[in-house]
Short mmCIF file of C-alpha atoms and ligand atoms in Angstrom, two decimals:
data_model
loop_
_atom_site.label_atom_id
_atom_site.label_comp_id
_atom_site.label_asym_id
_atom_site.label_seq_id
_atom_site.Cartn_x
_atom_site.Cartn_y
_atom_site.Cartn_z
CA MET A 186 109.53 167.02 150.29
CA VAL A 187 106.43 167.43 151.43
CA LEU A 188 103.82 170.50 149.49
CA HIS A 189 100.45 171.79 149.93
CA THR A 190 97.87 171.85 147.68
CA ASP A 191 97.77 175.70 147.98
CA ASP A 192 101.63 176.09 147.66
CA LEU A 193 100.65 174.26 144.65
CA SER A 194 98.51 175.39 141.16
CA THR A 195 96.24 172.76 141.76
CA THR A 196 93.87 175.04 144.28
CA GLU A 197 94.53 178.19 141.33
CA TYR A 198 93.29 175.42 138.57
CA ILE A 199 90.17 174.17 140.57
CA SER A 200 89.22 177.47 141.07
CA ARG A 201 90.05 178.01 137.51
CA VAL A 202 87.61 175.25 136.08
CA ARG A 203 85.09 175.75 138.59
CA LYS A 204 84.26 179.28 136.85
CA ALA A 205 84.53 177.54 133.58
CA VAL A 206 81.70 174.65 134.33
CA HIS A 207 79.82 177.04 136.77
CA GLY A 208 75.74 176.85 136.25
CA LEU A 209 76.58 174.09 133.34
CA GLY A 210 75.58 170.97 134.86
CA MET A 211 78.41 168.74 134.28
CA TYR A 212 78.97 165.37 135.25
CA TYR A 213 82.24 163.13 136.16
CA HIS A 214 82.33 159.50 136.29
CA VAL A 215 85.40 157.76 138.35
CA ILE A 216 86.25 154.29 137.36
CA THR A 217 88.75 152.33 139.71
CA PHE A 218 90.79 148.89 139.16
CA GLY A 219 93.43 148.11 141.46
CA CYS A 220 94.39 148.06 144.98
CA GLN A 221 92.93 150.41 147.87
CA GLN A 222 95.87 152.88 147.64
CA ASN A 223 93.38 153.36 144.25
CA GLU A 224 90.72 153.40 145.77
CA ALA A 225 91.81 155.88 148.35
CA ASP A 226 93.40 157.65 145.35
CA SER A 227 89.90 158.13 143.26
CA GLU A 228 88.30 159.29 146.26
CA ARG A 229 90.89 162.64 146.19
CA ILE A 230 89.58 162.64 142.29
CA ARG A 231 86.21 162.46 143.38
CA GLY A 232 87.15 165.63 146.16
CA MET A 233 89.05 167.68 143.13
CA ALA A 234 86.43 166.87 140.87
CA GLU A 235 83.50 168.07 143.16
CA SER A 236 85.49 171.23 143.98
CA MET A 237 85.69 171.81 140.37
CA GLY A 238 82.52 171.63 140.56
CA TYR A 239 81.19 168.86 138.23
CA LEU A 240 78.32 166.62 140.06
CA PRO A 241 78.40 163.14 140.68
CA SER A 242 76.75 160.44 138.02
CA PRO A 243 76.75 157.09 139.05
CA THR A 244 77.36 156.04 135.34
CA HIS A 245 79.67 156.89 132.66
CA GLU A 246 77.09 157.55 130.10
CA GLY A 247 75.83 161.12 129.35
CA CYS A 248 79.24 162.41 131.44
CA ASP A 249 81.16 165.21 130.36
CA LEU A 250 84.59 163.68 132.24
CA ILE A 251 85.31 160.22 132.93
CA ILE A 252 88.31 159.55 134.59
CA VAL A 253 89.85 155.70 134.57
CA ASN A 254 92.06 154.90 137.48
CA THR A 255 94.27 152.06 136.46
CA CYS A 256 96.25 149.11 137.58
CA ALA A 257 99.41 147.85 136.43
CA ILE A 258 100.36 145.22 138.80
CA ARG A 259 99.31 141.50 136.18
CA GLU A 260 98.12 141.80 132.76
CA HIS A 261 94.67 140.82 133.19
CA ALA A 262 94.12 144.17 135.21
CA GLU A 263 95.41 145.96 132.01
CA MET A 264 94.05 144.69 129.45
CA LYS A 265 90.41 144.89 131.70
CA ALA A 266 91.15 148.18 131.74
CA LEU A 267 91.77 149.18 127.77
CA SER A 268 89.07 147.14 126.65
CA PHE A 269 86.71 149.33 129.22
CA LEU A 270 88.62 152.70 127.67
CA GLY A 271 87.42 151.24 124.25
CA ALA A 272 83.30 151.45 125.79
CA PHE A 273 84.61 156.35 125.99
CA LYS A 274 85.26 156.35 121.60
CA ALA A 275 81.51 155.74 121.11
CA GLU A 276 80.87 158.66 124.46
CA LYS A 277 83.02 160.54 122.73
CA LYS A 278 81.50 160.95 119.22
CA LYS A 279 77.98 161.89 121.44
CA ASN A 280 80.10 164.27 123.23
CA PRO A 281 82.90 166.06 121.87
CA ASN A 282 83.73 167.64 124.17
CA LEU A 283 83.95 164.81 127.23
CA ILE A 284 87.25 165.03 128.75
CA VAL A 285 88.46 161.38 129.25
CA GLY A 286 91.96 160.84 132.14
CA VAL A 287 93.69 157.95 132.40
CA VAL A 288 95.38 157.94 135.79
CA GLY A 289 97.17 155.04 138.11
CA CYS A 290 99.89 152.77 137.26
CA MET A 291 99.65 152.42 133.43
CA ALA A 292 99.82 155.54 132.91
CA ALA A 293 102.85 155.81 134.41
CA GLU A 294 104.56 152.51 132.13
CA PRO A 295 106.27 154.05 128.95
CA HIS A 296 104.96 151.36 126.76
CA VAL A 297 101.49 152.05 127.85
CA ALA A 298 101.89 155.48 128.28
CA ASP A 299 102.99 155.72 124.33
CA LYS A 300 100.06 153.34 123.43
CA LEU A 301 98.22 155.75 124.89
CA LYS A 302 99.27 158.91 123.12
CA ARG A 303 99.42 157.19 119.82
CA ASP A 304 95.97 154.53 119.91
CA PHE A 305 93.71 155.94 121.80
CA HIS A 306 92.93 159.39 120.15
CA TYR A 307 89.65 160.42 122.33
CA VAL A 308 92.42 159.92 125.43
CA SER A 309 92.34 163.94 126.78
CA PHE A 310 95.12 163.41 129.09
CA THR A 311 97.08 160.96 131.58
CA SER A 312 98.67 160.96 134.81
CA GLU A 313 101.61 159.03 136.83
CA PRO A 314 99.93 157.78 140.29
CA ASN A 315 101.99 160.34 142.44
CA MET A 316 101.05 163.68 140.06
CA LEU A 317 97.02 163.48 140.61
CA HIS A 318 97.28 166.84 142.44
CA ARG A 319 97.52 167.74 138.77
CA ILE A 320 94.51 166.75 137.25
CA PRO A 321 92.80 169.88 137.83
CA GLU A 322 95.67 171.87 135.89
CA LEU A 323 95.19 169.16 132.33
CA ILE A 324 91.38 169.88 132.64
CA TRP A 325 91.96 173.31 132.24
CA THR A 326 95.24 172.52 129.17
CA VAL A 327 92.33 170.17 128.10
CA MET A 328 89.17 172.50 127.88
CA CYS A 329 90.44 175.89 127.89
CA GLU A 330 93.75 175.29 125.40
CA ARG A 331 92.28 172.30 123.38
CA LYS A 332 95.34 170.55 123.88
CA ARG A 333 95.83 166.64 124.89
CA SER A 334 98.20 166.81 127.85
CA PHE A 335 100.01 163.73 129.51
CA ILE A 336 102.05 163.69 132.41
CA PHE A 337 104.64 161.23 132.21
CA GLY A 338 108.44 160.72 134.41
CA GLU A 339 107.88 164.44 136.56
CA ASP A 340 107.41 162.76 139.91
CA ARG A 341 109.82 164.18 142.19
CA GLY A 342 108.97 161.81 145.23
CA ASP A 343 106.96 164.68 146.79
CA ILE A 344 104.06 164.55 149.38
CA VAL A 345 100.69 166.78 148.29
CA GLU A 346 98.95 167.61 151.45
CA GLY A 347 95.50 168.90 151.45
CA MET A 348 94.21 167.64 148.43
CA PRO A 349 90.36 167.45 148.74
CA THR A 350 88.62 164.18 149.15
CA VAL A 351 85.09 162.90 148.09
CA ARG A 352 85.15 159.08 150.82
CA ARG A 353 82.74 156.29 149.56
CA ASP A 354 82.07 155.72 153.53
CA ARG A 355 80.99 157.69 156.34
CA HIS A 356 81.82 154.69 158.85
CA LYS A 357 85.36 153.17 157.05
CA ALA A 358 87.86 155.46 156.01
CA TRP A 359 91.20 154.82 154.17
CA VAL A 360 93.97 156.73 155.14
CA SER A 361 97.37 156.53 152.95
CA ILE A 362 100.81 157.18 155.33
CA MET A 363 103.07 156.39 153.08
CA TYR A 364 103.64 155.87 149.72
CA GLY A 365 105.85 154.26 147.48
CA CYS A 366 108.07 150.81 147.60
CA ASN A 367 112.35 150.17 147.40
CA ASN A 368 111.70 146.86 147.47
CA PHE A 369 112.02 145.35 144.12
CA CYS A 370 110.61 142.33 144.26
CA SER A 371 111.83 140.77 140.77
CA TYR A 372 108.43 140.08 139.79
CA CYS A 373 106.47 143.25 140.72
CA ILE A 374 106.42 146.72 138.29
CA VAL A 375 105.11 148.95 141.77
CA PRO A 376 108.47 150.26 142.10
CA TYR A 377 108.38 151.27 138.66
CA VAL A 378 105.36 152.79 138.32
CA ARG A 379 105.08 154.37 141.90
CA GLY A 380 108.11 155.58 142.62
CA ARG A 381 110.45 155.29 145.77
CA GLU A 382 109.46 155.09 149.49
CA ARG A 383 108.08 158.50 150.94
CA SER A 384 106.06 158.95 154.74
CA ARG A 385 103.70 161.75 155.33
CA GLU A 386 104.75 163.16 158.58
CA SER A 387 103.26 161.56 161.85
CA GLN A 388 101.55 164.88 162.78
CA ALA A 389 99.60 165.29 159.27
CA VAL A 390 98.56 161.27 159.98
CA LEU A 391 97.23 161.70 163.59
CA GLU A 392 95.35 164.87 162.15
CA GLU A 393 93.50 162.99 159.94
CA CYS A 394 92.84 160.00 162.11
CA ARG A 395 91.60 162.69 165.10
CA GLU A 396 89.14 164.49 162.46
CA LEU A 397 87.71 161.39 160.75
CA ILE A 398 86.88 159.93 164.53
CA SER A 399 85.06 162.86 165.14
CA ALA A 400 83.30 162.62 162.41
CA GLY A 401 81.77 158.76 163.60
CA VAL A 402 84.47 156.76 161.25
CA LYS A 403 84.46 153.51 163.63
CA GLU A 404 87.30 151.88 160.97
CA ILE A 405 90.50 153.49 159.98
CA THR A 406 93.13 151.36 157.35
CA LEU A 407 96.37 152.45 157.63
CA LEU A 408 97.41 152.15 153.43
CA GLY A 409 100.98 152.22 151.92
CA GLN A 410 102.59 149.39 149.64
CA ASN A 411 104.87 148.60 152.28
CA VAL A 412 103.17 149.95 155.34
CA ASN A 413 104.45 149.07 157.66
CA SER A 414 108.31 150.34 156.29
CA TYR A 415 106.29 153.59 157.21
CA HIS A 416 109.81 155.75 158.63
CA SER A 417 108.85 159.68 159.52
CA ASP A 418 110.01 161.38 162.58
CA ILE A 419 108.75 158.33 164.09
CA ASP A 420 108.38 154.47 162.78
CA PHE A 421 105.16 152.30 162.14
CA PRO A 422 104.82 150.64 165.66
CA GLU A 423 105.09 154.52 167.26
CA LEU A 424 102.66 155.16 164.61
CA LEU A 425 100.57 153.18 165.31
CA SER A 426 100.33 153.06 169.36
CA ARG A 427 99.75 156.61 169.13
CA ILE A 428 96.67 156.66 166.67
CA ALA A 429 95.52 153.94 169.17
CA ALA A 430 95.97 156.00 171.98
CA LEU A 431 93.43 158.50 171.07
CA GLN A 432 90.21 158.98 172.19
CA GLY A 433 87.24 156.89 170.38
CA ASP A 434 85.47 154.06 169.88
CA PHE A 435 87.77 152.92 166.68
CA LEU A 436 89.52 149.93 165.43
CA ILE A 437 92.85 150.58 163.27
CA ARG A 438 93.60 148.40 160.26
CA PHE A 439 96.59 148.45 158.58
CA MET A 440 97.99 146.90 154.77
CA THR A 441 100.27 145.60 152.83
CA SER A 442 103.04 144.72 155.32
CA HIS A 443 106.28 143.72 154.07
CA PRO A 444 107.45 140.76 156.31
CA LYS A 445 111.16 142.32 156.29
CA ASP A 446 109.69 144.71 158.26
CA THR A 447 107.47 142.73 160.57
CA SER A 448 109.46 143.51 163.80
CA ASP A 449 109.17 142.07 167.66
CA LYS A 450 108.21 146.00 168.55
CA LEU A 451 105.29 145.99 166.20
CA ILE A 452 104.04 142.30 166.92
CA GLU A 453 104.35 143.31 170.88
CA VAL A 454 102.30 146.77 170.33
CA MET A 455 99.35 145.05 168.33
CA GLY A 456 99.32 142.89 171.47
CA SER A 457 99.53 145.30 173.79
CA HIS A 458 96.65 147.71 171.80
CA LYS A 459 93.90 144.55 171.43
CA ASP A 460 91.02 147.13 171.67
CA LYS A 461 92.04 149.49 168.99
CA ILE A 462 94.18 147.78 166.59
CA ALA A 463 92.66 144.95 165.01
CA PRO A 464 93.39 141.23 165.08
CA TYR A 465 94.34 140.65 161.33
CA PHE A 466 97.26 140.33 159.69
CA HIS A 467 97.91 140.22 156.04
CA LEU A 468 101.53 138.73 155.21
CA PRO A 469 102.25 138.29 152.04
CA LEU A 470 104.31 135.02 151.40
CA GLN A 471 104.85 135.29 147.75
CA SER A 472 106.20 131.54 147.86
CA GLY A 473 107.30 128.92 150.40
CA SER A 474 110.75 127.86 148.73
CA ASN A 475 113.69 129.98 149.55
CA ARG A 476 115.39 129.17 146.24
CA ILE A 477 112.49 130.92 144.27
CA LEU A 478 112.04 133.70 147.38
CA SER A 479 115.96 134.72 146.75
CA ARG A 480 115.30 134.67 142.96
CA MET A 481 111.92 137.02 144.24
CA ASN A 482 114.27 139.52 146.45
CA ARG A 483 112.03 138.95 148.88
CA THR A 484 114.64 138.98 151.78
CA TYR A 485 113.42 136.83 153.80
CA THR A 486 113.64 132.86 154.22
CA ARG A 487 110.23 130.58 154.91
CA GLU A 488 111.87 129.76 158.33
CA ARG A 489 111.90 133.75 158.86
CA PHE A 490 108.17 134.20 156.97
CA LEU A 491 106.99 130.79 159.90
CA SER A 492 108.71 132.37 163.03
CA ILE A 493 107.16 135.49 162.43
CA VAL A 494 103.57 133.68 162.06
CA GLU A 495 104.16 131.87 165.42
CA LYS A 496 105.19 135.92 167.28
CA LEU A 497 101.52 137.32 165.89
CA ARG A 498 99.81 134.26 167.17
CA ALA A 499 101.65 134.44 170.47
CA ALA A 500 101.01 138.30 170.72
CA VAL A 501 97.55 138.02 169.42
CA PRO A 502 96.10 134.29 170.26
CA GLY A 503 92.74 134.12 167.99
CA ILE A 504 94.34 136.56 164.97
CA SER A 505 93.32 135.96 161.83
CA LEU A 506 95.76 136.13 159.04
CA SER A 507 96.01 136.01 154.72
CA THR A 508 98.48 135.38 152.93
CA ASP A 509 99.42 136.46 149.02
CA VAL A 510 101.01 133.67 146.85
CA ILE A 511 102.04 133.55 143.15
CA VAL A 512 102.48 130.44 141.28
CA GLY A 513 104.34 129.78 138.65
CA PHE A 514 107.33 131.85 139.14
CA PRO A 515 109.99 131.35 136.37
CA GLY A 516 112.05 128.48 137.38
CA GLU A 517 109.56 127.47 140.05
CA SER A 518 110.09 123.22 139.89
CA GLU A 519 107.12 121.23 140.99
CA GLY A 520 109.46 120.39 144.17
CA ASP A 521 109.42 124.94 144.83
CA PHE A 522 105.30 124.21 144.63
CA GLU A 523 105.46 121.17 147.22
CA ASP A 524 107.06 123.72 149.67
CA THR A 525 104.93 126.53 148.95
CA LEU A 526 101.65 123.86 149.90
CA GLU A 527 103.73 122.90 152.97
CA VAL A 528 104.14 126.43 154.42
CA LEU A 529 100.66 126.87 153.64
CA ARG A 530 99.67 123.88 155.85
CA ILE A 531 101.92 124.78 158.52
CA ALA A 532 100.88 128.12 158.97
CA ARG A 533 97.27 127.65 158.32
CA PHE A 534 96.17 130.97 157.01
CA ASP A 535 92.14 132.00 156.96
CA MET A 536 92.70 133.28 153.58
CA VAL A 537 94.82 133.17 150.67
CA TYR A 538 94.95 135.23 147.94
CA GLY A 539 96.36 133.15 145.03
CA PHE A 540 98.07 134.88 141.97
CA ILE A 541 99.34 133.69 138.70
CA TYR A 542 102.72 134.66 137.68
CA SER A 543 102.15 137.29 135.27
CA GLN A 544 105.57 138.95 133.20
CA ARG A 545 105.86 142.50 133.79
CA GLU A 546 107.87 144.43 131.39
CA GLY A 547 110.98 146.48 132.58
CA THR A 548 111.57 144.03 136.04
CA ARG A 549 114.01 141.95 136.81
CA ALA A 550 112.04 138.05 136.34
CA ALA A 551 110.75 139.39 132.79
CA ALA A 552 114.45 138.39 131.80
CA PHE A 553 114.52 134.98 133.63
CA GLU A 554 114.04 132.66 131.02
CA ASP A 555 113.32 129.37 132.54
CA LYS A 556 109.45 130.63 132.56
CA VAL A 557 106.85 128.49 133.74
CA ALA A 558 104.18 126.80 131.08
CA ASP A 559 100.42 128.53 131.39
CA SER A 560 99.02 124.89 131.85
CA VAL A 561 100.97 124.34 134.96
CA LYS A 562 100.91 127.75 136.34
CA SER A 563 96.86 126.78 136.28
CA GLU A 564 96.59 123.48 137.21
CA ARG A 565 99.23 124.56 140.20
CA LEU A 566 97.11 127.44 141.54
CA THR A 567 93.76 124.91 141.62
CA ARG A 568 95.66 123.27 143.48
CA LEU A 569 96.53 125.87 145.72
CA LEU A 570 93.07 127.29 145.98
CA LYS A 571 91.59 123.48 146.78
CA MET A 572 93.92 122.80 149.34
CA GLN A 573 93.65 126.44 150.81
CA ASP A 574 89.48 126.03 151.14
CA GLU A 575 89.60 122.64 153.48
CA ILE A 576 92.30 125.20 155.49
CA SER A 577 89.68 127.88 155.31
CA LEU A 578 87.15 126.16 156.27
CA SER A 579 88.11 124.46 159.14
CA ALA A 580 90.00 127.59 160.72
CA ASN A 581 86.13 129.27 160.61
CA THR A 582 85.08 126.59 162.28
CA PRO A 583 85.86 127.26 166.12
CA TYR A 584 83.44 130.46 165.16
CA LEU A 585 80.27 128.48 165.67
CA GLY A 586 78.50 129.99 168.46
CA ARG A 587 80.35 131.90 169.56
CA VAL A 588 79.19 135.94 169.85
CA LEU A 589 81.73 138.40 167.15
CA ARG A 590 80.87 142.37 167.42
CA VAL A 591 80.17 143.73 163.55
CA LEU A 592 80.37 146.48 162.19
CA VAL A 593 77.68 146.81 159.63
CA ASP A 594 78.18 147.53 155.70
CA SER A 595 75.39 147.05 153.64
CA PHE A 596 72.01 144.89 153.74
CA GLU A 597 69.83 143.47 151.12
CA GLU A 598 66.27 141.96 151.35
CA ARG A 599 65.72 138.52 150.71
CA ASP A 600 62.02 137.55 150.67
CA GLY A 601 61.48 140.78 152.85
CA ILE A 602 63.80 139.73 155.33
CA LYS A 603 66.72 142.42 155.79
CA VAL A 604 70.08 140.33 155.37
CA TYR A 605 73.05 142.44 156.83
CA THR A 606 76.50 142.21 155.71
CA GLY A 607 79.58 143.54 157.71
CA ARG A 608 82.67 142.87 158.91
CA ALA A 609 84.51 141.10 162.09
CA ASP A 610 87.05 142.99 164.12
CA THR A 611 89.13 140.07 162.35
CA GLY A 612 87.89 141.86 158.99
CA LYS A 613 85.96 137.98 158.15
CA PRO A 614 82.90 138.78 156.60
CA VAL A 615 79.08 137.95 158.31
CA HIS A 616 76.03 138.00 156.95
CA PHE A 617 73.16 138.05 159.57
CA THR A 618 69.54 138.66 160.35
CA GLY A 619 67.69 140.21 163.14
CA ASP A 620 68.60 143.73 164.46
CA GLY A 621 71.06 145.30 162.60
CA GLN A 622 71.62 149.06 162.08
CA LEU A 623 73.64 150.61 159.24
CA TYR A 624 77.27 151.64 159.61
CA GLU A 625 77.00 150.85 163.23
CA TYR A 626 78.76 147.78 165.55
CA VAL A 627 76.12 145.30 166.56
CA ASN A 628 76.49 141.49 168.24
CA VAL A 629 75.91 138.65 166.14
CA ARG A 630 75.93 134.68 167.44
CA ILE A 631 77.98 132.14 164.34
CA GLU A 632 75.13 129.55 163.43
CA LYS A 633 76.86 128.70 160.40
CA THR A 634 80.19 129.02 158.88
CA GLY A 635 81.70 128.56 155.31
CA ALA A 636 85.45 128.66 153.88
CA PHE A 637 85.22 132.73 153.47
CA ASP A 638 81.96 133.49 155.16
CA LEU A 639 80.32 133.47 158.89
CA ILE A 640 76.59 133.42 158.64
CA GLY A 641 74.52 134.91 161.96
CA THR A 642 72.09 136.42 163.87
CA THR A 643 71.84 139.72 166.36
CA VAL A 644 72.20 138.72 169.95
N1 5AD B 858 102.23 137.98 139.23
C1 5AD B 858 101.69 137.76 139.95
N2 5AD B 858 100.91 138.48 140.87
C2 5AD B 858 101.66 139.50 141.08
N3 5AD B 858 101.67 140.03 142.28
C3 5AD B 858 102.58 141.44 142.32
N4 5AD B 858 103.37 141.51 141.23
C4 5AD B 858 102.89 139.93 140.50
C5 5AD B 858 102.51 139.61 139.17
N5 5AD B 858 103.99 139.73 138.30
C6 5AD B 858 100.95 140.03 143.77
C7 5AD B 858 101.65 139.81 144.76
C8 5AD B 858 101.55 140.85 145.74
C9 5AD B 858 99.73 141.05 144.99
C10 5AD B 858 99.51 142.59 145.21
O1 5AD B 858 99.90 141.02 143.79
O2 5AD B 858 101.38 138.27 145.72
O3 5AD B 858 101.75 140.73 146.84
FE1 SF4 B 859 105.68 144.70 144.59
FE2 SF4 B 859 107.26 143.83 146.71
FE3 SF4 B 859 107.21 146.07 146.80
FE4 SF4 B 859 105.37 144.78 147.45
S1 SF4 B 859 106.66 144.78 148.80
S2 SF4 B 859 104.76 146.92 146.64
S3 SF4 B 859 105.40 143.18 146.11
S4 SF4 B 859 107.63 145.18 145.38
#
């Protein structure tokens, strides 16, 4: 069901807290772990915090409200968030009225939710990722009823429109178009913590894009755990072509796609809107062995995956491709790993994000018995990344001497000279000197290439 913050109690609680906080000069700080969806969610959290009258602070120190937006994808992300939380114990001692909230994917895992409740007494509230619109209510409960408050297992699969948003950038914006995942890849915690797939209505998405473009946003990234399985009144390729048809000077990106939903229609739409859809595709492979892909429940073969790569390159010449790979999935033999390396050699990705398999409680793979030793996992990841570095380096060499359009993100002064950083349409990071202008497009001639970035001067 699509709900609006005005129909929910969100708006009511925002104004209640606002009255309580009014004139007290209270500060908030949001800490974000994990993926772009979490970044986008944190922009909503900031939106609510500022609507409630809290002032932004660049650090958690001295704040009255600290919200940690967590990630559960790998054990490492969880450990980082939990050790970070430890620092707030002392803050709470200094300021007993401090409100600490833990939200996002970790707060939706039963064993973590229990731990936060039991062992982290200075955590005032928790909320799973799809219930963030209830943060104002949680804060009200903590502040006025002096009760710790926890939201767990209450996600009913609704979509909430109309959340206030404070965006990090003014030239780039995230637009979430779908939430959740139905794929249940056997290693992945996401479907358990973010629930079933739900897509926003196309009119709401188009309206948000229209507003962003007229506010001067140059790059819109459509987000979804499984972005290309978007389906409301229209499907994802249709949505892309309708956004591409909007008036203005902007580029569309999207992530993360699943190979199974990368249809010929989607590839065709990318080919016919090259002026508006970025020549970039993130297509997670995970493994190049059909046996492992099947155990991962990925529902495609290496052959089907490679045929998508071929079609993308044919439809969008010069397209930049990236992928995710997991090494050391249970049962992965040396032969299976070699199969992965072989697919990487054939596909020649511009960029590979390699991960060591991390066991997630509650997933199917957690029960698989044939675990791979840690030392083997690390050794495989090192080998993979070393091989990929050479591929990435040679994929960037043809850029030498070419002039690329770059959207400028930032600059820093080095020896009195401004060195700008931005991204080419392909998404490649570009560092350059010359006449840059922050948040605008400039043309840069590439003079040096590395495995990860390009270096040049404006023309
Ligand atoms: N262990 C390691 N990597 C994982 N990913 C997802 N779940 C796990 C896990 N349990 C990786 C996948 C996914 C990326 C976002 O994180 O490669 O595409
Ligand atoms: Fe996880 Fe697979 Fe869903 Fe991606 S598609 S979020 S890897 S279950």
